[in-house]
Structures are given as C-alpha cells and as structure tokens.
C-alpha cells in the first residue's frame, strides 16, 4: 500500500532541518545612528545597547529592559486589515538607535532579537513568542515587545501566564477596539486576542481581568459591547479621556491593579488620533491625543507596582508619515525605561 505523507509532515521535517526558523537573535547591524562622542553623557542607544541570544545560557538581567520583536501581521491579514505591521520591529529599532542615553549605569537596554512568522503560520509564531516572553521574565527582566499585529496579545499574555504561578493576571489595553471578536474555524486573528484569553481563562479557572482604555463606539459593534459587559470587561471610552475626568481614570486604573498579581500592558497604536499615528493597520481619525492628560494616564500605568510587561502593536511603517507613529511609540518606550526606580 502506498503511504501518503501530509503537507504538515513535510513542513515539520523542513523546519527541523533548518533549526528554529521562528526566532532570530539580536544583531548589532540593526543599531546604527549618530555618534556625538563616547562619554556617557554623549552616547545614544546604539552605543549602549547589549545583545543576547535566548537560545544561549542567559545572564541574570534583574530589572533590566529586554526588547523582543514580533515580525508578524498574519492576524491583521486574517482580520482584513492593512498588512505591514511585521516590519515594525525594524522601524522601531532605527528610531530607538538614535535616542539619547539618559539611563543610569545600573540600567541596561538589551536586544534579544525577533520572533518571525513563517508564511501564514501565525500560531507557531505566537507559541514561539509566548515561550520567549516567559524566558525573559524568568531571568528577572522586563519584556518590551516591539511590533506585530494585535495577534501579539494572545501570545504575550500566554508568555506571562506560562511564567507566573498566579491565576490573577490583568491586561490593560490602550486601543480603539475591544478585540474580542470570536474565532473563525478555531483560528485567531488580530481582533480575537481578548476573546481567546477570556474564554480560555474561564475554562481553566483563571481570574483574567481586562481594562480597555480608549475604546470608540464607532469602531465596535453593539455585540462586542454586549459580550464585554457579560464578561465583566472594564471600559474607559475615548470620549471619557479628559482633564476633567483624569482623577477618576487614575482611580479606576489603580483599583483595577489591586485585583490582580500581574499587569500586562498592550498599546495598540490606533489608540491615538491618526494625525499623530497615521501608520497603523486600522487608523482612528478621532482617537486619543497624546497630550498632558494622556501622559499622566500613561505614567500612572507604567508606575503600577505589579506592571510586568508591555508591547506596542499595529504599527505599520508602510503608512507612516515622517515616522510620526514610530516616533510616538519610541517616545513611550523612552519614558518607560527612564521612569524612576
């Protein structure tokens, strides 16, 4: 009898022969920039960045910041969005390279490389990212995941879940969209991450808490709002973000953080008004302005004592104008790493 081998078999054989094609360590050639001198006060990030290979013996990086790219926008494609977010890690590194070094000698920025989506195999890329995020957390470091579509959320959350012994994890999502669409044929996409997280949490008996900030009525169906209400999702809409309501927002964020042991933050760049963030998969013309009110909200979030990891999603360099979106994301990263200890 003739044996028929499936395409999955051949795919697995090819992957094994090539090694781990879903992960690529950080490389110095990705960090090139202006050189104003070699003394600490003149250096820029490209002069201080360090590199690790997550497949090697890992040093203790307690309380240090580790960058990890997610080169994937298959979820955006499945969700009928504008593809291009897979190129965000490269675009972000180009801008980050030239940022001035304001860090104390005790603090490091480390590039651990990229997780790469091969062909349309988003699920394998998500599993790889989950594993790598857990690795970074296990060495005491703080993961900053760069780029990719918002399919990054499901993977990033599972990395934190893999690392943590706690069943009480909270996610703060800065986003115009709730991203709680149901899966199609058991396949996720960039808009299903929180549906997958919440439903799996219920099955596993985990207490997953979800706070969505910047949500817009015009960008979400009534069915999504109804599902969010059924599942106890906390929502702060974009039109509620104002200086007059700032204290209430800060209080809600602080109270939310007390309900969980770990906080993971995901920043979808379409949270911002398209004048400030044109380079995204799904632009929001009336999104949030990154003014003093927003900056206070952001500082409140990144100062939470149980804040453990962050990613910046849906940045699409193809549609960016003068690197506005990229520079905005880099400014948020700069503020994060330079916050007081």
Tab-separated table of C-alpha atoms in Angstrom:
chain	number	residue	atom	x	y	z
A	1	UNK	CA	0.000	0.000	0.000
A	2	UNK	CA	1.295	3.433	-0.913
A	3	UNK	CA	1.996	5.778	2.027
A	4	UNK	CA	0.758	9.344	1.616
A	5	UNK	CA	2.596	11.951	3.651
A	6	UNK	CA	0.735	15.110	4.594
A	7	UNK	CA	1.975	18.614	3.853
A	8	UNK	CA	2.137	19.112	7.627
A	9	UNK	CA	4.653	16.260	7.856
A	10	UNK	CA	6.865	17.822	5.182
A	11	UNK	CA	6.570	21.232	6.826
A	12	UNK	CA	7.678	19.842	10.176
A	13	UNK	CA	10.590	17.994	8.533
A	14	UNK	CA	11.757	21.166	6.771
A	15	UNK	CA	11.503	23.213	9.977
A	16	UNK	CA	13.526	20.625	11.878
A	17	UNK	CA	16.244	20.576	9.220
A	18	UNK	CA	16.525	24.376	9.260
A	19	UNK	CA	16.578	24.690	13.045
A	20	UNK	CA	14.346	27.176	14.820
A	21	UNK	CA	13.281	29.461	11.981
A	22	UNK	CA	10.797	31.297	14.205
A	23	UNK	CA	13.485	33.033	16.276
A	24	UNK	CA	16.437	35.203	15.278
A	25	UNK	CA	18.819	36.702	17.902
A	26	UNK	CA	19.518	40.425	18.088
A	27	UNK	CA	22.180	41.812	15.758
A	28	UNK	CA	24.389	44.937	16.075
A	29	UNK	CA	23.851	45.926	12.427
A	30	UNK	CA	20.249	46.779	13.300
A	31	UNK	CA	21.509	49.548	15.594
A	32	UNK	CA	23.183	52.346	13.646
A	33	UNK	CA	22.987	56.033	14.498
A	34	UNK	CA	24.611	59.383	15.087
A	35	UNK	CA	27.800	59.460	17.139
A	36	UNK	CA	28.316	62.579	19.242
A	37	UNK	CA	31.094	61.081	21.378
A	38	UNK	CA	31.984	58.206	23.649
A	39	UNK	CA	31.481	59.724	27.082
A	40	UNK	CA	28.281	58.599	28.864
A	41	UNK	CA	26.538	61.958	28.579
A	42	UNK	CA	27.026	61.994	24.776
A	43	UNK	CA	26.059	58.429	23.994
A	44	UNK	CA	22.938	57.252	22.221
A	45	UNK	CA	21.117	53.941	22.445
A	46	UNK	CA	23.025	52.354	19.570
A	47	UNK	CA	26.211	52.850	21.634
A	48	UNK	CA	24.891	51.264	24.831
A	49	UNK	CA	22.597	48.515	23.536
A	50	UNK	CA	23.574	44.971	24.525
A	51	UNK	CA	22.590	41.715	22.835
A	52	UNK	CA	21.531	38.278	23.981
A	53	UNK	CA	20.628	35.057	22.228
A	54	UNK	CA	17.710	33.474	24.051
A	55	UNK	CA	18.951	30.046	22.995
A	56	UNK	CA	22.244	30.521	24.876
A	57	UNK	CA	22.959	30.498	28.597
A	58	UNK	CA	21.200	33.626	29.822
A	59	UNK	CA	22.704	36.089	32.298
A	60	UNK	CA	20.827	37.486	35.275
A	61	UNK	CA	19.128	40.628	33.980
A	62	UNK	CA	17.170	41.543	37.070
A	63	UNK	CA	15.071	44.688	36.476
A	64	UNK	CA	16.674	45.338	33.070
A	65	UNK	CA	14.711	46.024	29.887
A	66	UNK	CA	14.783	43.432	27.112
A	67	UNK	CA	13.472	44.218	23.634
A	68	UNK	CA	11.911	41.442	21.564
A	69	UNK	CA	10.494	41.960	18.079
A	70	UNK	CA	7.378	40.221	16.778
A	71	UNK	CA	7.566	40.187	12.966
A	72	UNK	CA	4.033	39.043	12.228
A	73	UNK	CA	0.917	40.546	10.679
A	74	UNK	CA	-0.836	37.377	9.558
A	75	UNK	CA	-3.530	38.172	12.125
A	76	UNK	CA	-4.088	41.571	10.513
A	77	UNK	CA	-4.405	39.887	7.121
A	78	UNK	CA	-6.972	37.421	8.501
A	79	UNK	CA	-8.846	40.355	10.053
A	80	UNK	CA	-8.942	42.185	6.691
A	81	UNK	CA	-6.667	44.989	7.875
A	82	UNK	CA	-3.755	46.787	6.216
A	83	UNK	CA	-0.734	44.488	6.356
A	84	UNK	CA	2.735	45.827	7.144
A	85	UNK	CA	2.995	45.547	10.938
A	86	UNK	CA	5.545	42.745	10.555
A	87	UNK	CA	8.092	45.437	9.635
A	88	UNK	CA	7.526	47.447	12.818
A	89	UNK	CA	10.447	45.980	14.835
A	90	UNK	CA	12.949	47.156	12.214
A	91	UNK	CA	11.363	50.623	12.003
A	92	UNK	CA	11.304	50.996	15.787
A	93	UNK	CA	14.951	49.971	16.169
A	94	UNK	CA	16.014	52.588	13.606
A	95	UNK	CA	14.434	55.356	15.690
A	96	UNK	CA	15.399	53.872	19.068
A	97	UNK	CA	19.030	53.697	17.932
A	98	UNK	CA	19.310	57.481	17.929
A	99	UNK	CA	17.624	58.162	21.264
A	100	UNK	CA	19.927	59.905	23.765
A	101	UNK	CA	21.155	57.859	26.696
A	102	UNK	CA	19.692	59.158	29.949
A	103	UNK	CA	19.992	55.865	31.793
A	104	UNK	CA	21.970	55.363	34.996
A	105	UNK	CA	24.917	52.971	34.757
A	106	UNK	CA	22.945	50.336	36.646
A	107	UNK	CA	20.267	50.077	33.966
A	108	UNK	CA	20.604	48.254	30.639
A	109	UNK	CA	18.741	48.033	27.353
A	110	UNK	CA	19.130	44.589	25.779
A	111	UNK	CA	18.037	43.416	22.327
A	112	UNK	CA	17.051	39.743	22.293
A	113	UNK	CA	16.107	39.620	18.600
A	114	UNK	CA	12.914	38.755	16.774
A	115	UNK	CA	10.201	36.154	16.639
A	116	UNK	CA	9.300	35.646	12.997
A	117	UNK	CA	6.093	34.399	11.387
A	118	UNK	CA	6.894	31.981	8.558
A	119	UNK	CA	4.382	32.015	5.721
A	120	UNK	CA	0.903	32.055	7.325
A	121	UNK	CA	1.838	30.025	10.411
A	122	UNK	CA	0.725	32.610	12.955
A	123	UNK	CA	0.002	30.027	15.619
A	124	UNK	CA	3.601	28.765	15.651
A	125	UNK	CA	4.880	32.341	15.835
A	126	UNK	CA	2.537	33.031	18.749
A	127	UNK	CA	3.739	29.930	20.557
A	128	UNK	CA	7.354	30.981	19.995
A	129	UNK	CA	6.690	34.479	21.341
A	130	UNK	CA	4.947	33.033	24.389
A	131	UNK	CA	7.996	30.879	25.124
A	132	UNK	CA	10.431	33.773	24.662
A	133	UNK	CA	8.452	36.204	26.841
A	134	UNK	CA	8.434	33.590	29.613
A	135	UNK	CA	12.218	33.190	29.222
A	136	UNK	CA	12.778	36.921	29.609
A	137	UNK	CA	10.610	37.072	32.708
A	138	UNK	CA	12.388	34.063	34.202
A	139	UNK	CA	15.748	35.895	34.170
A	140	UNK	CA	14.197	38.802	36.063
A	141	UNK	CA	13.996	41.157	33.093
A	142	UNK	CA	11.160	43.321	31.814
A	143	UNK	CA	9.962	42.416	28.276
A	144	UNK	CA	9.223	45.177	25.782
A	145	UNK	CA	7.746	43.517	22.699
A	146	UNK	CA	8.070	45.525	19.500
A	147	UNK	CA	5.589	45.426	16.721
A	148	UNK	CA	3.409	42.932	15.003
A	149	UNK	CA	-0.338	42.928	14.626
A	150	UNK	CA	-2.502	42.695	17.707
A	151	UNK	CA	-2.301	38.932	17.499
A	152	UNK	CA	0.705	39.666	19.724
A	153	UNK	CA	-1.691	39.982	22.685
A	154	UNK	CA	-2.706	36.329	22.862
A	155	UNK	CA	0.931	35.230	22.627
A	156	UNK	CA	2.294	37.791	25.075
A	157	UNK	CA	-0.380	37.024	27.651
A	158	UNK	CA	0.336	33.307	27.404
A	159	UNK	CA	4.017	34.017	27.983
A	160	UNK	CA	3.195	35.801	31.220
A	161	UNK	CA	0.794	33.011	32.167
A	162	UNK	CA	3.490	30.429	31.424
A	163	UNK	CA	5.891	32.258	33.738
A	164	UNK	CA	3.511	33.100	36.564
A	165	UNK	CA	2.197	30.717	39.193
A	166	UNK	CA	-0.681	33.132	39.787
A	167	UNK	CA	-4.112	32.795	38.227
A	168	UNK	CA	-4.777	36.502	38.705
A	169	UNK	CA	-3.469	38.374	35.668
A	170	UNK	CA	-4.756	41.721	34.448
A	171	UNK	CA	-4.407	43.241	30.992
A	172	UNK	CA	-4.629	46.953	30.261
A	173	UNK	CA	-5.271	47.574	26.577
A	174	UNK	CA	-4.848	51.060	25.095
A	175	UNK	CA	-6.893	50.660	21.938
A	176	UNK	CA	-9.764	51.977	19.842
A	177	UNK	CA	-11.039	48.389	19.528
A	178	UNK	CA	-12.099	45.810	22.106
A	179	UNK	CA	-10.507	42.938	20.138
A	180	UNK	CA	-12.999	40.378	21.461
A	181	UNK	CA	-14.214	39.021	18.148
A	182	UNK	CA	-14.948	35.305	18.134
A	183	UNK	CA	-12.506	32.993	16.388
A	184	UNK	CA	-13.351	31.679	12.923
A	185	UNK	CA	-12.867	27.945	12.333
A	186	UNK	CA	-10.829	27.910	15.565
A	187	UNK	CA	-8.370	30.377	14.056
A	188	UNK	CA	-7.461	33.609	15.782
A	189	UNK	CA	-6.587	36.935	14.202
A	190	UNK	CA	-5.605	40.416	15.309
A	191	UNK	CA	-9.108	41.068	16.651
A	192	UNK	CA	-9.691	37.884	18.662
A	193	UNK	CA	-6.935	38.028	21.283
A	194	UNK	CA	-9.029	39.041	24.269
A	195	UNK	CA	-11.858	36.687	23.337
A	196	UNK	CA	-9.339	33.825	23.379
A	197	UNK	CA	-7.772	34.981	26.646
A	198	UNK	CA	-11.093	35.444	28.439
A	199	UNK	CA	-12.719	32.217	27.236
A	200	UNK	CA	-9.658	30.093	27.958
A	201	UNK	CA	-9.405	31.730	31.377
A	202	UNK	CA	-12.973	30.681	32.191
A	203	UNK	CA	-12.268	27.072	31.137
A	204	UNK	CA	-9.044	26.964	33.164
A	205	UNK	CA	-10.492	28.657	36.240
A	206	UNK	CA	-8.196	31.652	35.925
A	207	UNK	CA	-9.255	35.108	37.045
A	208	UNK	CA	-8.404	37.190	33.977
A	209	UNK	CA	-9.197	40.886	34.311
A	210	UNK	CA	-9.385	43.184	31.289
A	211	UNK	CA	-9.362	47.006	31.297
A	212	UNK	CA	-9.763	48.600	27.865
A	213	UNK	CA	-8.900	52.298	27.561
A	214	UNK	CA	-9.627	54.478	24.514
A	215	UNK	CA	-12.473	52.379	23.126
A	216	UNK	CA	-14.617	54.068	20.477
A	217	UNK	CA	-18.304	53.415	19.804
A	218	UNK	CA	-17.744	53.925	16.082
A	219	UNK	CA	-15.124	51.159	15.982
A	220	UNK	CA	-17.011	48.383	17.819
A	221	UNK	CA	-20.362	46.687	17.196
A	222	UNK	CA	-23.053	46.535	19.843
A	223	UNK	CA	-22.491	42.773	20.027
A	224	UNK	CA	-18.904	43.368	21.148
A	225	UNK	CA	-20.015	45.772	23.875
A	226	UNK	CA	-22.668	43.263	24.998
A	227	UNK	CA	-20.075	40.474	25.219
A	228	UNK	CA	-17.704	42.763	27.131
A	229	UNK	CA	-20.434	43.524	29.643
A	230	UNK	CA	-21.255	39.818	30.064
A	231	UNK	CA	-17.596	39.040	30.767
A	232	UNK	CA	-17.013	41.916	33.177
A	233	UNK	CA	-14.653	43.891	30.948
A	234	UNK	CA	-13.919	47.373	32.306
A	235	UNK	CA	-14.058	50.095	29.650
A	236	UNK	CA	-12.897	53.695	29.580
A	237	UNK	CA	-14.043	55.152	26.277
A	238	UNK	CA	-12.004	57.630	24.258
A	239	UNK	CA	-14.560	60.392	24.821
A	240	UNK	CA	-14.190	59.934	28.597
A	241	UNK	CA	-10.495	60.810	28.473
A	242	UNK	CA	-10.270	64.437	29.518
A	243	UNK	CA	-8.504	66.601	32.044
A	244	UNK	CA	-11.766	66.959	33.983
A	245	UNK	CA	-12.114	63.175	34.308
A	246	UNK	CA	-8.439	62.456	34.898
A	247	UNK	CA	-8.677	61.695	38.619
A	248	UNK	CA	-11.499	59.209	38.053
A	249	UNK	CA	-9.450	57.429	35.382
A	250	UNK	CA	-6.380	57.242	37.610
A	251	UNK	CA	-8.504	55.848	40.439
A	252	UNK	CA	-10.021	53.190	38.166
A	253	UNK	CA	-6.570	52.110	36.955
A	254	UNK	CA	-5.218	51.870	40.491
A	255	UNK	CA	-8.253	49.906	41.719
A	256	UNK	CA	-8.001	47.569	38.725
A	257	UNK	CA	-4.343	46.815	39.525
A	258	UNK	CA	-5.241	45.788	43.072
A	259	UNK	CA	-7.441	42.955	41.789
A	260	UNK	CA	-4.549	41.066	40.183
A	261	UNK	CA	-0.986	39.927	40.843
A	262	UNK	CA	0.434	40.836	37.422
A	263	UNK	CA	-0.304	43.604	34.939
A	264	UNK	CA	0.471	43.259	31.230
A	265	UNK	CA	0.012	46.379	29.095
A	266	UNK	CA	-0.580	46.379	25.365
A	267	UNK	CA	-0.525	49.608	23.359
A	268	UNK	CA	-2.308	49.395	20.019
A	269	UNK	CA	-1.075	52.451	18.142
A	270	UNK	CA	-4.528	53.022	16.616
A	271	UNK	CA	-5.484	54.187	20.119
A	272	UNK	CA	-4.128	57.566	19.021
A	273	UNK	CA	-5.682	60.064	16.620
A	274	UNK	CA	-4.470	59.446	13.071
A	275	UNK	CA	-2.885	62.909	12.912
A	276	UNK	CA	-0.366	61.597	15.455
A	277	UNK	CA	-0.412	57.925	14.428
A	278	UNK	CA	-1.182	57.541	10.706
A	279	UNK	CA	0.961	54.425	10.359
A	280	UNK	CA	-1.352	51.758	11.741
A	281	UNK	CA	-3.366	48.815	10.459
A	282	UNK	CA	-6.734	50.462	11.215
A	283	UNK	CA	-6.435	54.265	11.678
A	284	UNK	CA	-8.680	56.103	14.145
A	285	UNK	CA	-9.308	59.618	12.849
A	286	UNK	CA	-10.754	60.714	16.192
A	287	UNK	CA	-8.513	58.761	18.532
A	288	UNK	CA	-6.793	59.973	21.667
A	289	UNK	CA	-4.387	62.916	21.500
A	290	UNK	CA	-1.048	62.225	23.248
A	291	UNK	CA	-1.297	65.381	25.355
A	292	UNK	CA	-0.603	66.034	29.040
A	293	UNK	CA	-3.786	64.200	30.095
A	294	UNK	CA	-2.760	61.071	28.237
A	295	UNK	CA	0.813	61.310	29.520
A	296	UNK	CA	-0.484	61.373	33.098
A	297	UNK	CA	-2.579	58.268	32.401
A	298	UNK	CA	0.431	56.537	30.852
A	299	UNK	CA	2.676	57.431	33.792
A	300	UNK	CA	0.023	56.078	36.163
A	301	UNK	CA	0.002	52.766	34.293
A	302	UNK	CA	3.764	52.285	33.996
A	303	UNK	CA	4.206	53.179	37.667
A	304	UNK	CA	1.956	50.369	38.895
A	305	UNK	CA	3.942	48.140	41.274
A	306	UNK	CA	2.762	44.921	39.584
A	307	UNK	CA	3.371	46.109	35.996
A	308	UNK	CA	5.415	43.303	34.412
A	309	UNK	CA	5.487	43.632	30.618
A	310	UNK	CA	4.384	45.712	27.640
A	311	UNK	CA	4.063	45.596	23.868
A	312	UNK	CA	3.447	48.100	21.091
A	313	UNK	CA	1.191	46.685	18.392
A	314	UNK	CA	-0.324	47.522	14.999
A	315	UNK	CA	2.419	49.967	13.976
A	316	UNK	CA	2.501	49.834	10.178
A	317	UNK	CA	5.581	51.617	8.734
A	318	UNK	CA	4.184	51.438	5.178
A	319	UNK	CA	1.524	54.023	6.023
A	320	UNK	CA	3.544	56.134	8.451
A	321	UNK	CA	4.229	59.808	7.649
A	322	UNK	CA	7.587	61.275	8.702
A	323	UNK	CA	7.902	58.385	11.177
A	324	UNK	CA	5.221	60.021	13.365
A	325	UNK	CA	3.745	56.770	14.630
A	326	UNK	CA	7.144	55.150	15.096
A	327	UNK	CA	8.496	58.165	16.978
A	328	UNK	CA	5.402	58.264	19.192
A	329	UNK	CA	5.878	54.615	20.153
A	330	UNK	CA	9.592	55.249	20.772
A	331	UNK	CA	8.758	58.217	22.986
A	332	UNK	CA	6.563	55.937	25.115
A	333	UNK	CA	9.381	53.386	25.330
A	334	UNK	CA	11.847	56.152	26.257
A	335	UNK	CA	9.563	57.341	29.056
A	336	UNK	CA	9.133	53.769	30.296
A	337	UNK	CA	12.818	52.901	30.584
A	338	UNK	CA	13.670	56.260	32.151
A	339	UNK	CA	10.965	56.191	34.817
A	340	UNK	CA	12.279	56.422	38.403
A	341	UNK	CA	13.036	53.085	40.039
